[in-house]
Coordinates of C-alpha atoms and ligand atoms in Angstrom, one line a residue:
M1 CA -56.0 -57.7 94.1
T2 CA -52.9 -57.7 96.4
S3 CA -51.6 -54.2 97.1
S4 CA -47.9 -53.8 97.3
L5 CA -46.0 -50.9 98.8
A6 CA -42.4 -50.2 97.7
L7 CA -40.6 -48.7 100.8
I8 CA -37.3 -47.1 99.7
V9 CA -34.8 -46.4 102.5
A10 CA -32.9 -43.3 101.6
A11 CA -32.1 -41.8 105.0
G12 CA -28.3 -42.3 104.9
T13 CA -25.9 -39.3 104.9
G14 CA -23.5 -41.1 102.6
T15 CA -20.4 -40.2 104.5
R16 CA -18.4 -43.1 103.1
F17 CA -18.8 -41.5 99.6
G18 CA -17.1 -38.2 100.4
G19 CA -18.4 -34.9 98.9
T20 CA -21.3 -32.8 100.2
V21 CA -24.3 -34.3 98.3
P22 CA -25.3 -37.7 99.7
K23 CA -24.8 -40.5 97.2
Q24 CA -28.6 -41.2 96.7
Y25 CA -29.0 -37.7 95.3
L26 CA -26.0 -37.7 93.0
P27 CA -26.7 -37.9 89.3
L28 CA -26.3 -41.2 87.6
G29 CA -26.5 -40.8 83.8
G30 CA -27.9 -37.3 84.4
V31 CA -30.7 -38.5 86.7
P32 CA -30.5 -38.6 90.6
V33 CA -29.8 -42.1 91.9
L34 CA -32.9 -42.0 94.1
R35 CA -35.2 -41.0 91.1
R36 CA -33.9 -43.9 89.1
T37 CA -34.6 -46.3 92.1
I38 CA -38.1 -44.9 92.5
T39 CA -38.8 -45.1 88.8
A40 CA -38.0 -48.8 88.7
F41 CA -40.8 -49.4 91.3
A42 CA -43.2 -46.8 90.1
Q43 CA -43.1 -48.4 86.6
H44 CA -43.8 -51.9 87.8
P45 CA -47.4 -52.9 87.2
R46 CA -47.7 -54.8 90.5
V47 CA -46.4 -52.1 92.7
S48 CA -49.3 -50.0 94.1
A49 CA -47.5 -47.2 95.8
V50 CA -44.0 -45.9 96.5
R51 CA -42.9 -44.2 99.8
V52 CA -39.4 -43.0 100.6
V53 CA -37.7 -42.7 104.0
I54 CA -35.4 -39.7 104.0
H55 CA -33.0 -37.9 106.3
P56 CA -34.5 -34.9 108.1
D57 CA -31.9 -32.6 106.5
H58 CA -32.7 -33.8 102.9
H59 CA -36.2 -32.5 102.3
D60 CA -34.9 -30.0 99.6
L61 CA -32.7 -32.6 97.9
Y62 CA -35.7 -35.0 97.9
A63 CA -38.1 -32.5 96.5
A64 CA -35.6 -31.6 93.7
A65 CA -35.0 -35.3 92.9
V66 CA -38.6 -36.5 92.7
G67 CA -40.1 -33.4 91.2
D68 CA -43.8 -34.2 90.3
M69 CA -43.6 -38.0 90.7
N70 CA -46.7 -39.4 92.2
L71 CA -45.5 -40.8 95.5
L72 CA -46.8 -41.1 99.1
P73 CA -45.3 -38.3 101.2
P74 CA -41.8 -39.0 102.5
V75 CA -41.2 -40.3 106.0
V76 CA -38.4 -39.0 108.1
G77 CA -35.8 -41.6 109.1
A78 CA -33.8 -42.2 112.3
A79 CA -30.2 -42.8 113.3
S80 CA -29.8 -46.3 111.9
R81 CA -31.1 -48.1 108.8
Q82 CA -33.1 -50.4 111.0
A83 CA -34.8 -47.6 112.9
S84 CA -35.4 -45.7 109.6
T85 CA -37.1 -48.7 108.1
L86 CA -39.3 -49.1 111.1
N87 CA -40.4 -45.4 110.8
G88 CA -41.3 -46.1 107.2
L89 CA -43.2 -49.2 108.0
A90 CA -45.1 -47.6 110.9
A91 CA -46.1 -44.6 108.8
C92 CA -48.1 -46.9 106.4
E93 CA -49.9 -48.9 109.1
A94 CA -53.3 -47.5 108.2
D95 CA -52.9 -47.8 104.4
G96 CA -54.0 -51.4 104.0
F97 CA -51.0 -52.8 102.1
D98 CA -50.7 -56.6 101.9
I99 CA -47.1 -56.7 100.9
V100 CA -44.1 -54.4 101.4
L101 CA -40.9 -54.4 99.3
I102 CA -38.1 -52.8 101.3
H103 CA -35.4 -51.5 99.1
D104 CA -32.1 -49.7 99.4
A105 CA -32.2 -46.3 97.7
V106 CA -28.7 -46.8 96.4
R107 CA -29.6 -49.8 94.2
P108 CA -30.8 -47.8 91.3
L109 CA -30.5 -50.5 88.6
V110 CA -32.9 -52.9 90.1
D111 CA -34.8 -54.6 87.3
G112 CA -38.5 -55.4 86.9
E113 CA -38.0 -59.2 86.8
T114 CA -36.2 -59.2 90.1
I115 CA -39.1 -57.2 91.6
S116 CA -41.6 -59.7 90.1
R117 CA -39.7 -62.8 91.4
V118 CA -39.7 -61.3 94.9
L119 CA -43.4 -60.5 94.7
D120 CA -44.2 -64.0 93.4
G121 CA -42.5 -65.6 96.4
V122 CA -44.1 -63.6 99.3
D123 CA -47.0 -65.1 101.2
A124 CA -48.4 -64.5 104.7
H125 CA -45.5 -66.1 106.4
T126 CA -42.6 -66.3 104.0
G127 CA -40.2 -63.4 103.3
V128 CA -38.3 -63.3 100.0
V129 CA -34.8 -62.0 99.4
P130 CA -33.1 -61.7 96.0
G131 CA -29.5 -62.6 95.7
L132 CA -26.8 -64.4 93.8
A133 CA -24.8 -67.5 94.8
V134 CA -21.2 -66.7 95.7
T135 CA -18.9 -67.9 92.9
D136 CA -15.6 -66.4 94.1
T137 CA -13.4 -68.3 96.4
L138 CA -13.7 -66.9 99.9
R139 CA -10.8 -66.5 102.2
R140 CA -10.5 -65.3 105.7
S141 CA -7.8 -62.7 106.4
H142 CA -5.8 -62.4 109.5
D143 CA -3.2 -59.6 109.9
G144 CA -3.0 -59.4 106.1
L145 CA -2.3 -63.1 105.7
S146 CA -4.7 -65.7 104.5
A147 CA -6.1 -67.7 107.4
G148 CA -7.7 -70.4 105.2
T149 CA -10.4 -70.8 102.7
V150 CA -14.1 -70.5 103.7
D151 CA -16.4 -73.1 102.3
R152 CA -18.6 -71.1 99.9
S153 CA -21.2 -73.9 99.2
G154 CA -24.6 -72.6 100.0
L155 CA -23.5 -69.0 100.4
W156 CA -25.4 -66.2 98.7
R157 CA -24.8 -62.5 98.6
V158 CA -28.2 -60.8 99.1
Q159 CA -29.7 -57.8 97.5
T160 CA -33.0 -55.8 97.9
P161 CA -35.9 -55.5 97.4
Q162 CA -36.8 -57.8 100.2
G163 CA -40.5 -58.7 100.3
F164 CA -42.7 -59.5 103.2
A165 CA -46.3 -59.6 104.3
Y166 CA -46.7 -56.1 105.6
H167 CA -48.1 -56.7 109.0
A168 CA -45.7 -59.6 109.7
I169 CA -42.6 -57.5 109.0
L170 CA -43.9 -54.5 111.0
K171 CA -44.5 -56.8 114.0
A172 CA -41.1 -58.4 113.6
H173 CA -39.4 -54.9 113.4
R174 CA -41.2 -53.7 116.5
S175 CA -40.1 -56.7 118.5
A176 CA -36.5 -56.7 117.2
P177 CA -33.6 -55.5 119.4
H178 CA -32.3 -52.1 118.2
D179 CA -29.6 -51.9 115.6
Q180 CA -28.5 -55.6 115.7
F181 CA -29.4 -56.5 112.1
T182 CA -28.0 -55.6 108.7
D183 CA -31.1 -56.3 106.7
D184 CA -34.8 -56.9 107.1
A185 CA -34.7 -60.6 106.2
A186 CA -32.5 -61.1 109.4
I187 CA -35.2 -59.3 111.5
F188 CA -37.9 -61.5 109.9
E189 CA -35.9 -64.7 110.6
A190 CA -35.2 -63.6 114.1
A191 CA -39.0 -63.4 114.6
G192 CA -39.3 -67.0 113.5
Y193 CA -40.4 -66.7 109.9
P194 CA -38.8 -68.5 106.9
V195 CA -37.1 -66.4 104.2
R196 CA -36.9 -67.7 100.7
L197 CA -33.9 -66.8 98.4
V198 CA -34.7 -66.0 94.8
K199 CA -32.4 -65.0 91.9
G200 CA -31.4 -61.4 91.9
H201 CA -29.5 -59.6 89.1
V202 CA -25.8 -58.9 88.7
D203 CA -26.6 -55.3 87.9
N204 CA -28.5 -54.7 91.1
T205 CA -25.5 -53.5 93.0
K206 CA -25.3 -51.0 95.8
V207 CA -23.6 -47.7 95.0
T208 CA -21.4 -47.3 98.0
I209 CA -18.1 -45.9 96.8
P210 CA -17.2 -43.7 93.8
D211 CA -16.0 -46.8 91.9
D212 CA -19.6 -48.3 92.2
M213 CA -21.0 -45.1 90.6
E214 CA -18.6 -45.5 87.7
A215 CA -19.6 -49.2 87.3
A216 CA -23.3 -48.2 87.5
E217 CA -22.7 -45.7 84.8
I218 CA -21.2 -48.4 82.6
R219 CA -24.1 -50.8 83.3
L220 CA -26.5 -48.1 82.6
M221 CA -24.9 -47.4 79.2
G222 CA -25.7 -51.1 78.3
Q223 CA -29.4 -50.3 78.8
Y224 CA -29.3 -47.6 76.1
E225 CA -28.9 -47.4 72.3
F226 CA -28.0 -44.4 70.2
R227 CA -30.0 -43.5 67.1
T228 CA -29.4 -41.0 64.4
G229 CA -31.9 -39.1 62.3
M230 CA -31.4 -36.9 59.2
G231 CA -33.4 -34.1 57.8
F232 CA -33.2 -32.0 54.6
D233 CA -35.3 -29.1 53.5
V234 CA -35.3 -26.4 50.8
H235 CA -37.4 -23.3 50.4
E236 CA -37.5 -21.0 47.3
F237 CA -36.8 -17.3 47.6
G238 CA -39.5 -14.8 46.8
P239 CA -40.2 -11.1 47.3
G240 CA -39.8 -9.9 50.9
S241 CA -37.6 -8.1 53.4
S242 CA -36.6 -10.8 55.9
I243 CA -36.2 -14.5 56.2
M244 CA -36.8 -16.8 59.2
I245 CA -33.9 -19.1 59.8
C246 CA -33.6 -21.2 63.0
G247 CA -36.3 -19.1 64.6
V248 CA -34.3 -15.9 64.0
E249 CA -35.6 -13.2 61.7
V250 CA -32.7 -12.3 59.4
P251 CA -33.0 -9.1 57.3
H252 CA -32.7 -9.8 53.6
D253 CA -33.9 -8.5 50.3
R254 CA -35.8 -11.7 49.7
T255 CA -37.9 -14.1 51.8
A256 CA -38.3 -17.8 51.9
V257 CA -41.6 -18.9 50.4
G258 CA -43.7 -21.6 52.1
H259 CA -46.9 -22.4 53.8
S260 CA -45.6 -21.9 57.4
D261 CA -42.9 -19.4 58.2
A262 CA -40.7 -21.4 55.8
D263 CA -37.8 -21.9 58.2
V264 CA -35.4 -24.4 56.5
G265 CA -33.3 -24.7 59.7
L266 CA -36.1 -25.8 62.0
H267 CA -37.8 -27.9 59.3
A268 CA -34.6 -29.9 58.7
L269 CA -34.1 -30.3 62.5
T270 CA -37.7 -31.4 62.9
D271 CA -37.3 -34.1 60.2
A272 CA -34.0 -35.2 61.8
L273 CA -35.7 -35.8 65.2
L274 CA -38.6 -37.6 63.5
G275 CA -36.2 -39.7 61.6
S276 CA -34.4 -40.9 64.7
I277 CA -37.6 -42.6 66.0
G278 CA -39.0 -43.7 62.6
A279 CA -42.0 -41.3 63.1
G280 CA -42.6 -40.1 59.6
D281 CA -41.8 -36.5 58.5
I282 CA -42.9 -33.0 59.1
G283 CA -45.7 -33.3 56.5
T284 CA -47.2 -36.3 58.5
Y285 CA -48.1 -34.0 61.4
F286 CA -48.2 -30.5 59.8
P287 CA -49.4 -31.0 56.2
P288 CA -49.1 -27.9 54.0
S289 CA -52.7 -28.5 53.0
D290 CA -53.9 -27.7 56.5
P291 CA -54.8 -24.0 56.9
R292 CA -53.9 -24.1 60.6
W293 CA -50.2 -24.1 59.7
K294 CA -50.4 -21.1 57.4
G295 CA -47.6 -18.7 58.6
A296 CA -47.0 -20.9 61.6
D297 CA -44.0 -20.5 63.8
S298 CA -41.9 -23.6 63.0
A299 CA -40.8 -23.8 66.6
T300 CA -44.2 -25.6 67.1
F301 CA -43.1 -28.3 64.7
L302 CA -39.7 -28.8 66.3
R303 CA -41.2 -28.9 69.8
H304 CA -43.7 -31.5 68.7
A305 CA -40.9 -33.7 67.2
A306 CA -39.0 -33.3 70.5
S307 CA -42.0 -34.3 72.5
L308 CA -42.4 -37.5 70.4
V309 CA -38.8 -38.4 71.2
A310 CA -39.3 -37.7 74.9
D311 CA -42.5 -39.9 74.9
K312 CA -40.4 -42.8 73.8
G313 CA -38.0 -42.2 76.7
G314 CA -35.4 -40.6 74.3
R315 CA -33.0 -37.8 75.1
I316 CA -31.5 -35.6 72.4
V317 CA -27.7 -35.9 72.6
N318 CA -26.9 -33.3 70.0
V319 CA -28.2 -31.7 66.8
D320 CA -26.0 -30.5 63.9
L321 CA -27.3 -28.3 61.2
T322 CA -25.8 -27.0 58.0
L323 CA -27.4 -24.2 56.1
M324 CA -26.7 -23.8 52.4
C325 CA -27.1 -20.5 50.6
E326 CA -25.1 -17.7 48.9
R327 CA -26.9 -15.0 50.9
P328 CA -27.9 -13.9 53.5
K329 CA -24.7 -14.3 55.6
I330 CA -25.4 -16.7 58.4
G331 CA -22.3 -15.9 60.5
P332 CA -23.6 -12.7 62.2
H333 CA -26.7 -14.6 63.4
R334 CA -25.2 -17.9 64.3
E335 CA -25.1 -17.4 68.0
A336 CA -28.7 -16.2 68.1
M337 CA -29.8 -19.3 66.1
I338 CA -28.0 -21.7 68.4
A339 CA -29.5 -20.0 71.4
R340 CA -33.0 -20.2 69.9
I341 CA -32.7 -23.9 69.0
A342 CA -31.2 -24.7 72.4
D343 CA -34.2 -23.0 74.0
I344 CA -36.8 -24.8 71.9
L345 CA -35.2 -28.2 72.5
Q346 CA -34.2 -27.5 76.1
L347 CA -30.5 -28.4 75.4
S348 CA -27.3 -26.7 76.4
P349 CA -25.9 -24.7 73.5
D350 CA -22.9 -26.9 73.2
R351 CA -25.2 -29.7 72.0
V352 CA -26.4 -27.5 69.1
A353 CA -24.4 -26.7 66.0
V354 CA -25.3 -24.3 63.2
K355 CA -22.9 -24.2 60.3
A356 CA -23.2 -22.6 56.9
T357 CA -21.8 -23.0 53.5
T358 CA -22.3 -21.7 50.0
T359 CA -22.4 -24.0 47.0
E360 CA -19.6 -22.0 45.2
K361 CA -22.3 -20.3 43.0
L362 CA -23.3 -23.7 41.6
G363 CA -26.8 -24.9 41.1
F364 CA -30.1 -23.4 42.3
L365 CA -28.5 -22.4 45.7
G366 CA -25.6 -20.8 43.9
R367 CA -27.9 -18.8 41.8
S368 CA -29.6 -17.6 45.0
E369 CA -32.9 -19.1 44.0
G370 CA -33.4 -20.4 47.5
I371 CA -32.0 -21.8 50.8
A372 CA -31.4 -25.3 52.0
G373 CA -30.8 -26.9 55.4
Q374 CA -29.5 -30.3 56.3
A375 CA -29.6 -31.6 59.9
V376 CA -28.5 -34.7 61.9
A377 CA -29.8 -35.5 65.3
T378 CA -28.4 -38.1 67.8
I379 CA -30.8 -39.6 70.3
R380 CA -30.1 -41.7 73.3
M381 CA -33.0 -44.2 73.9
P382 CA -33.7 -47.1 76.2
A383 CA -32.5 -50.2 74.4
D384 CA -35.2 -52.7 73.2
E385 CA -35.2 -55.8 75.4
Ligands
LIG401 MG1 -39.9 -26.8 54.7

């Protein structure tokens, strides 16, 4: 099988962007730009390995951005993009890759189909560049005045990843004059090789100025959908001296009866999360007939539901819980409950709401025969294709 390396060039200092953090390390939809870029390649079934060329001052930023991703060790870049790319290529000389895809770190929204089209077109002699035909009218400017229309026929604006036979592009880079080229395809052409143009994607833009980041955020939103799940739970009161609510032990002259710790708050939240991904209910995973869950800490149930959401690529946007009882009073414990849920779900406390109401002495709750909880969860998920 052909082995393909994705070489991501991230050695820029991003001075055009302003600010102190280089643009490839800034968050885009909560995830560093570079991590999104790497993920696009790491998830592609035909990419064998990913290696990043970084600025010598960015080791800490890089480590924080990639975390425990399974990558080849980073290569330190040089003063220009061309020299940085050559460093990256040279570092992989002994690794036996057939094809290399060279990609700008600041194109985080590259799609799998573009990567596939580039890979499809590469052979021993032919380089491949994704791009889009220019559709706007092009005009030359001179001292702020139009100096005529430029014929746009046959003109493309090119993107990355640019794909090449590994040894051919390394050789071309080594023989290229320093810092004369704006991309790798130009270096390949200068060495006498043909370069094929294939269709890129309109979303595969370069994040160069703050406006680009905003546009990328909007494009990213189009790749997500929002889901809502609902949960409801009731437990009867019985003899006891405290009651578990939202992972907090609240002193009371009764307790809630149940197989586990009978925590209505965490049970309703668990069902809301499961509901958002159509994954059954709490009894599906933790049946009351199973002795393992006798007296269990319901945080286990909620954590499991959150892990199922995460497995599907989902992120919890917020959870909202209403507790219903005459007593005990929830107010004095509300902040502790919010903190406990936020800790279990690894959310900031402003994404967790705990509210309480009585039922005006009506019904079984009004007669203090038990306690109920109702929860809603909102989840952000990658949209189905
Ligand atoms: Mg329950």
